[in-house]
Coordinates of C-alpha atoms in Angstrom, one line a residue:
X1 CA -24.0 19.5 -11.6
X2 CA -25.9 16.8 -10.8
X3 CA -25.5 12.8 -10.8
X4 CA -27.6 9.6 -10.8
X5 CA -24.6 7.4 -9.8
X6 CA -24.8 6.5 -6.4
X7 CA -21.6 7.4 -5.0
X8 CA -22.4 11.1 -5.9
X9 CA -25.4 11.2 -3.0
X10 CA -26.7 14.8 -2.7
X11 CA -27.0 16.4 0.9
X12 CA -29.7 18.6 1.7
X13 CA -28.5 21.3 4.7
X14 CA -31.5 23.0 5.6
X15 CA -31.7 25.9 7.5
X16 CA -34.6 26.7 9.6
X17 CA -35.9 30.4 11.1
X18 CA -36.8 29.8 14.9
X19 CA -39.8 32.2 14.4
X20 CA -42.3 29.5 13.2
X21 CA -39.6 27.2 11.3
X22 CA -39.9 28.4 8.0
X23 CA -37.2 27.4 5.9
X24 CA -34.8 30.3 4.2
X25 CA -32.1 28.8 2.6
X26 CA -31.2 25.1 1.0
X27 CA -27.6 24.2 0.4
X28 CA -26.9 21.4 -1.7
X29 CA -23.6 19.7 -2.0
X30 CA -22.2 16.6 -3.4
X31 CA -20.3 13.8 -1.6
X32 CA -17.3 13.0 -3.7
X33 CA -14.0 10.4 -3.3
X34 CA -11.3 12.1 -1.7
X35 CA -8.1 12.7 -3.2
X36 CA -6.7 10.4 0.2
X37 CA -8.0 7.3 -1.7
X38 CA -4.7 6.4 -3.1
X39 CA -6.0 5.2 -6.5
X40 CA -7.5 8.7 -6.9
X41 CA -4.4 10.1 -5.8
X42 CA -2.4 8.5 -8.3
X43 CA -4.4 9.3 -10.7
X44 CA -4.9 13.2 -10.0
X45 CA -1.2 13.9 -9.1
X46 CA 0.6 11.1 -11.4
X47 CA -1.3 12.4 -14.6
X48 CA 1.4 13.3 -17.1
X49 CA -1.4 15.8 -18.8
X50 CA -1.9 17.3 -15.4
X51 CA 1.4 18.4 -14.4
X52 CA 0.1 21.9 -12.7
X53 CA -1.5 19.7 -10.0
X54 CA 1.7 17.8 -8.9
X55 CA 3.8 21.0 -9.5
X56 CA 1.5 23.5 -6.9
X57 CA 1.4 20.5 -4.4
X58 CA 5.2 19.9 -4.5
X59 CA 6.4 23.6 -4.2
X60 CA 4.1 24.1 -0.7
X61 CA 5.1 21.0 0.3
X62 CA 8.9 22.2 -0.7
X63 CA 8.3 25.8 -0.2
X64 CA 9.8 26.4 -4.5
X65 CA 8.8 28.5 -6.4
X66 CA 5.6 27.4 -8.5
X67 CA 6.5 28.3 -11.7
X68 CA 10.0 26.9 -11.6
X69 CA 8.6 23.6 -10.3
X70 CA 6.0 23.6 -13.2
X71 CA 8.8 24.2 -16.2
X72 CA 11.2 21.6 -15.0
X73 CA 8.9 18.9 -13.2
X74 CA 9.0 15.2 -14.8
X75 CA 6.7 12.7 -14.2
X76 CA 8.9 9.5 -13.5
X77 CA 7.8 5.8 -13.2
X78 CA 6.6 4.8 -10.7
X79 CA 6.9 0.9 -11.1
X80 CA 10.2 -0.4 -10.0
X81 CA 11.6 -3.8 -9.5
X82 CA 14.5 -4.5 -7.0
X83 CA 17.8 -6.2 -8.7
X84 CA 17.3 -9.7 -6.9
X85 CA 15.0 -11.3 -9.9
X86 CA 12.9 -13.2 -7.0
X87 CA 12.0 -9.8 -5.5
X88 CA 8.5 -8.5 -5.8
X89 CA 7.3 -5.0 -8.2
X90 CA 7.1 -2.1 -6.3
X91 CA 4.0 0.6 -7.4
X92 CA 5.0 4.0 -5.2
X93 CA 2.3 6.5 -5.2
X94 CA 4.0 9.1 -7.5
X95 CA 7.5 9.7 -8.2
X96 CA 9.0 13.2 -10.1
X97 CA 12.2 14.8 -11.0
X98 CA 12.4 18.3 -10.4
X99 CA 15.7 19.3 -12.2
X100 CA 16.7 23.0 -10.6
X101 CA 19.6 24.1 -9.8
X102 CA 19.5 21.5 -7.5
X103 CA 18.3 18.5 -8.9
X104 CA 16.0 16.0 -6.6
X105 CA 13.7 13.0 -7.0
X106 CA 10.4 13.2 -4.7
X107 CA 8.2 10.2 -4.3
X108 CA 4.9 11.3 -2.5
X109 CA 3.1 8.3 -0.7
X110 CA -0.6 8.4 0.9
X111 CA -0.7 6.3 4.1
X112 CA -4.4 5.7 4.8
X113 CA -4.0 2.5 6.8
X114 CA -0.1 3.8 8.6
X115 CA 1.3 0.4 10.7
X116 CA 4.7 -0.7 11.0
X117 CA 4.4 -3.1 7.4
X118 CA 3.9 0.2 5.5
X119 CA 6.4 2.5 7.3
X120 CA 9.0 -0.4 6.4
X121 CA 7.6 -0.5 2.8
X122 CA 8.1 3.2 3.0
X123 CA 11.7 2.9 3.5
X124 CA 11.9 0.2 0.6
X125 CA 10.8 2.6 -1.5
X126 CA 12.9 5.5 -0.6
X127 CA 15.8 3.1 -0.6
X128 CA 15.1 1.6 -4.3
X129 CA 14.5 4.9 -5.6
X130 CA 18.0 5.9 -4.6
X131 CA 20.1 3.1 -5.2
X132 CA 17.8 2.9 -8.8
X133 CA 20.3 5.9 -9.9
X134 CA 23.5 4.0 -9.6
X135 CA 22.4 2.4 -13.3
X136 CA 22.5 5.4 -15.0
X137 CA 25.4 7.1 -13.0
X138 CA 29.4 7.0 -13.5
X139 CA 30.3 9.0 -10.4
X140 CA 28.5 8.5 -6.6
X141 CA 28.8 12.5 -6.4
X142 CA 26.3 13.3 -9.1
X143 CA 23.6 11.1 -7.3
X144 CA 20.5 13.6 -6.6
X145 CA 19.1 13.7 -3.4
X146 CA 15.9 11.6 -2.5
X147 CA 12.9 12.9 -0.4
X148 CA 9.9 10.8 0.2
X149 CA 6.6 13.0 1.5
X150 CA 4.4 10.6 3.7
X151 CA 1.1 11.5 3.7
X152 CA -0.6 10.2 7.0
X153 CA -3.5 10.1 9.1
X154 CA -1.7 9.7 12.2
X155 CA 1.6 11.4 14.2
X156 CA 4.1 8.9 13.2
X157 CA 6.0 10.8 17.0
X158 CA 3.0 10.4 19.1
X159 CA 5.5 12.0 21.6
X160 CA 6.1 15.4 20.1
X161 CA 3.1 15.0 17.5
X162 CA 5.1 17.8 14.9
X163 CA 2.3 18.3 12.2
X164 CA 5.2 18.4 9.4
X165 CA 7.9 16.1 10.6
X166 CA 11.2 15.8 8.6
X167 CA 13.6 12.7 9.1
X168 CA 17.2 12.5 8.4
X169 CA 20.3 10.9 8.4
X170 CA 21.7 12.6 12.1
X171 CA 24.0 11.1 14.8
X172 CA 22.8 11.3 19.0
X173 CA 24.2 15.2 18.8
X174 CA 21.9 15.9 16.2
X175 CA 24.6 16.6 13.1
X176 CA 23.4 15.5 9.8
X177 CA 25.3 12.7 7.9
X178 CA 23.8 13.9 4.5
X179 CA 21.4 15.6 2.8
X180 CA 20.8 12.6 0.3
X181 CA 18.1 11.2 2.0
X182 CA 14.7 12.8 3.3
X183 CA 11.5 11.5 4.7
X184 CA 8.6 13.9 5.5
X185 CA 5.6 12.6 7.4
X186 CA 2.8 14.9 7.2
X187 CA -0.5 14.4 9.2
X188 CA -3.8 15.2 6.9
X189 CA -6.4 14.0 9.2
X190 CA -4.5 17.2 11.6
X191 CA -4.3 19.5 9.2
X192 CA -8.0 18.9 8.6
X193 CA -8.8 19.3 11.8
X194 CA -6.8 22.3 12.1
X195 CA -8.8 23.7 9.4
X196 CA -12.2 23.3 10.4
X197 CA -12.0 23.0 14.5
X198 CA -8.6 25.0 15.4
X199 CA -6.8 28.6 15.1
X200 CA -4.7 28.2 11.3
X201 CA -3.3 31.4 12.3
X202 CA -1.2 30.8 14.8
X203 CA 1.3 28.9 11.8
X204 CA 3.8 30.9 10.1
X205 CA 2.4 31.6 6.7
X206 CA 4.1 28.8 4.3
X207 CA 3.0 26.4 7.0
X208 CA -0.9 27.6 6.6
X209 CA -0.5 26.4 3.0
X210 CA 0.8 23.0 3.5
X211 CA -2.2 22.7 6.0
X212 CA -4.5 23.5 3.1
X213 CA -3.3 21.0 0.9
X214 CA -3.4 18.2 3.8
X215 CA -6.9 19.4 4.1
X216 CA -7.7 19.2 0.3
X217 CA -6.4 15.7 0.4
X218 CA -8.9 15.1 2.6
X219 CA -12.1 16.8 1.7
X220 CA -15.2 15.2 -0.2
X221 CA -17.8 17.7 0.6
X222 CA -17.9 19.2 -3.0
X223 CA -19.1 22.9 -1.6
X224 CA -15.9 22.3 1.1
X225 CA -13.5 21.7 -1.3
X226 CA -14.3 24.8 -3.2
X227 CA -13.5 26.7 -0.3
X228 CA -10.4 25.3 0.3
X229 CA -9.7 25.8 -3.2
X230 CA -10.6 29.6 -3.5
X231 CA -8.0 29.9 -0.3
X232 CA -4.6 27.9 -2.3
X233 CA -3.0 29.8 -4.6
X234 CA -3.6 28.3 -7.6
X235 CA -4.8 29.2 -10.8
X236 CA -8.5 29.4 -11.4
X237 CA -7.9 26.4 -14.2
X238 CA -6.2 24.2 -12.0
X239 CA -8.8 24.9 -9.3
X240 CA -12.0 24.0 -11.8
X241 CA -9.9 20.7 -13.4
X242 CA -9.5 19.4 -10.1
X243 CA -13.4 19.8 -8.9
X244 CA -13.9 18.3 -12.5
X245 CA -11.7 15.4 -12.6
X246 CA -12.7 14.4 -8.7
X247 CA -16.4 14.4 -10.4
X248 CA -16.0 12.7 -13.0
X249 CA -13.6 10.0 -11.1
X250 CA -16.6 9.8 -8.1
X251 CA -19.0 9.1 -10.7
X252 CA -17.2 6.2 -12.2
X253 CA -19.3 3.0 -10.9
X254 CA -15.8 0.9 -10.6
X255 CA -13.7 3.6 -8.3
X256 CA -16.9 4.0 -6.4
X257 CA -16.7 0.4 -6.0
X258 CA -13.0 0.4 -4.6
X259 CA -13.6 3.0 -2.5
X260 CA -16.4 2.3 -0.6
X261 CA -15.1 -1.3 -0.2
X262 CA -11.7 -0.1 1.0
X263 CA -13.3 2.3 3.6
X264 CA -15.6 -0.7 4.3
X265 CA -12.4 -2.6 5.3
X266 CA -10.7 0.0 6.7
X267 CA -13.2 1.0 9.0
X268 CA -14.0 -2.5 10.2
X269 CA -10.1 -2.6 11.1
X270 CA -9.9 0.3 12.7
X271 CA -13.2 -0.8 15.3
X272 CA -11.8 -4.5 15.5
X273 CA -14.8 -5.6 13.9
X274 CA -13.8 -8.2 11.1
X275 CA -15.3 -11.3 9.9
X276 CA -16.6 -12.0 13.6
X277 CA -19.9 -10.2 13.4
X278 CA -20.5 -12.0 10.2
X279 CA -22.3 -15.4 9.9
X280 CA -20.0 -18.1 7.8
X281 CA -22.1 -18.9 5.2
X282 CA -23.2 -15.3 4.5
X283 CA -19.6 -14.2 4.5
X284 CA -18.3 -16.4 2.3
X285 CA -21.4 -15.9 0.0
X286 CA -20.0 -12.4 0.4
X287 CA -16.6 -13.3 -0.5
X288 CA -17.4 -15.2 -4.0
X289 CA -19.7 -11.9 -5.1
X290 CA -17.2 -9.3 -4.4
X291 CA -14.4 -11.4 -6.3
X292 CA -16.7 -11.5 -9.3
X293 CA -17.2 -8.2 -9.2
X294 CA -13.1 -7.5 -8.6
X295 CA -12.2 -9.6 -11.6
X296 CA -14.5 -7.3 -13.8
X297 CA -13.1 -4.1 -12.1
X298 CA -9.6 -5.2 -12.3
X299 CA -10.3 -5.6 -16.5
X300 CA -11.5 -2.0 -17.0
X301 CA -8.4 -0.9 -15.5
X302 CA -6.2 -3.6 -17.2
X303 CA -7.7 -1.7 -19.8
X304 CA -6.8 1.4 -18.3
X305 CA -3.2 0.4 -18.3
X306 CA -3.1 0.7 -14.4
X307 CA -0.4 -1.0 -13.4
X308 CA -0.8 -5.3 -11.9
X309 CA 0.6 -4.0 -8.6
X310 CA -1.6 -1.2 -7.9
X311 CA -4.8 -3.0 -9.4
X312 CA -4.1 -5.9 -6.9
X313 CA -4.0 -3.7 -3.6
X314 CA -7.0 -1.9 -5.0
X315 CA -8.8 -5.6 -5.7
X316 CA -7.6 -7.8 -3.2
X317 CA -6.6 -10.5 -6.1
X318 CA -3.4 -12.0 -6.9
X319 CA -0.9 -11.0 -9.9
X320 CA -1.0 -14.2 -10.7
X321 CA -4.7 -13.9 -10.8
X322 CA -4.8 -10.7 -12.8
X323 CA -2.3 -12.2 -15.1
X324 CA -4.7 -14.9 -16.5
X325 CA -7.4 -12.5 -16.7

C-alpha cells in the first residue's frame, strides 16, 4: 500500500553488492504513528468494535487466558469526574472490566512524557477509579480489585531498573496490606531495546511476550511491526486490523498533525531546547498559526465524539475554549 499523505513517508533501504555496487535488493517500508501516541492508543485499544486488541494485550500483560479475557472483557468509561463539583474531568487512557471468577477493573495508561505531575495524576486515577465503585456498592467486601498498567519510557526505580515492576500496598517487612490495589510500570522504550539490541531469551517465556507488546507499542516501521506481529500470538485477523487501522489512522492529515507537533514538543523538552532558540516575533507568529490550525482539529474530533479532556491535551486549548467552538 501506498500513500500521498505526508506522514506516510516511504523509506528506500538499499542494499548494495561490494563487487562493483550493483544494487540486489530494494526494501520499502512505511513510517507510521505508533500505538505510544496516546490518542492512537486510545483509539486502537479503547475501540468497543475492537475488543480482540485490548483482550490479547491485557491477558500477556495479566498472563489470562485469551479467550476468557475476550468473552467477559467490558469496555468501561473512561471519563470520570471526582465528587467535589469544583474538581476537574478526568480522561484515563482505557479502563475495562474483566468479570472472571475474579472480577477486576484495569485502567491502562501510556506515559510518554513520565515526571512527577503524571505519576501523581496516575495515582488520581487509580484512586477515583476505586472509590468510583462505592456508588453502585452496598457492602465494602464486594469491591473488585483495581490495577493500573503504566506504560513508560523510563524505569520509574532507576535503582533496580525491573523491566515489569508491580507496586503494592506492603509494610517495611514486605507483607502485603491488600490485594485491592495494583500499579504496574512497564518500560517500552526497554523492551524495545531488548528486542532489537539485547538477548529476549534469557526471559522466562510469558515475560518474552509482554516484551513484544512493549515493543509493538513502540514500533512505526511498517515492515517492523509485521514482524513483531507474526511473533504474538494472535490471530491472523487481529494482526492485519491492526497494520490496517494504524494506516489508516497515520494517513489522517489531523493525527498526523498532533503527532508530529507532540513529538515536536516533546523532543524540544527532552534537549532543553524551548522557545529560546526561537526569535519572538517568529514564535509568536508560530503560535497564532498552530492555534488556527488546533481549533479546526479540535472540530473534526468534536465531531468524532472524542472527549473535551482528551482533545485539549492533544491541542493545547482550553475546555473553555473548545466549549465555544
Amino acid at each position: 500500500k501506498t500513500t500521498t499523505k505526508w506522514l506516510a513517508n516511504e523509506i528506500y533501504f538499499i542494499h548494495f553488492l561490494l563487487k562493483g555496487g550493483i544494487i540486489i535488493s530494494t526494501t520499502k517500508s512505511k513510517q507510521l504513528i505508533p500505538m505510544s501516541f496516546d490518542l492512537l492508543f486510545k483509539k486502537m485499544f479503547g475501540d468497543e468494535n475492537h475488543k480482540e486488541r485490548v483482550s490479547y494485550l491485557v491477558s500477556a500483560l495479566l498472563n489470562l487466558p485469551y479467550e476468557e479475557v475476550k468473552e467477559n472483557i467490558e469496555i468501561l468509561p473512561n471519563d470520570k469526574k471526582l465528587r467535589n463539583k469544583n474538581s476537574k474531568r478526568q480522561a484515563q487512557d482505557v479502563v475495562v472490566r474483566i468479570i472472571l471468577s475474579v472480577n477486576r477493573r484495569v485502567s491502562l495508561e501510556m506515559n510518554m512524557n513520565y515526571s512527577l505531575a503524571n505519576k501523581n495524576r496516575n495515582l488520581m486515577y487509580l484512586a477515583s477509579m476505586y472509590s468510583n465503585e462505592l456508588k453502585n456498592k452496598e457492602d465494602y467486601a464486594s469491591l473488585e480489585p483495581c490495577i493500573q498498567v503504566n506504560f513508560n519510557t523510563i524505569y520509574t526505580d532507576t535503582k533496580n531498573k525491573v523491566l515489569y515492576d508491580i507496586y503494592s500496598l506492603r509494610n517495611d517487612y514486605g507483607n502485603e496490606l491488600t490485594d485491592m490495589i495494583k500499579i504496574i510500570n512497564l518500560n517500552i522504550a526497554e523492551c524495545y531495546d531488548i528486542c532489537y539490541n539485547k538477548n529476549i531469551n534469557k526471559y522466562e517465556k510469558d515475560l518474552q511476550e509482554i516484551i513484544k507488546y512493549g515493543a509493538l507499542l513502540m514500533e512505526k516501521d511498517y515492515n517492523k511491526l509485521e514482524t513483531i506481529l507474526e511473533e504474538l500470538k494472535m490471530e491472523e485477523e487481529v494482526k492485519e486490523d491492526i497494520l490496517d487501522s494504524m494506516e489508516e489512522y497515520s494517513e489522517d492529515e489531523d493525527f498526523s498533525y498532533l503527532y508530529y507537533d507532540a513529538e515536536r514538543d516533546r523532543r524540544a523538552l527532552e534537549n532543553g531546547l524551548k522557545t529560546e532558540a526561537r526569535a519572538e516575533g517568529l514564535e509568536e507568529g508560530r503560535k497564532e498559526g498552530r492555534k488556527e490550525r488546533n481549533i479546526e482539529i479540535a472540530k473534526s474530533l468534536l465531531e468524532q465524539n472524542i472527549d473535551i479532556e482528551v482533545i485539549s491535551k492533544s491541542t493545547g486549548l482550553t475546555e473553555e475554549e473548545i466549549r465555544l467552538l
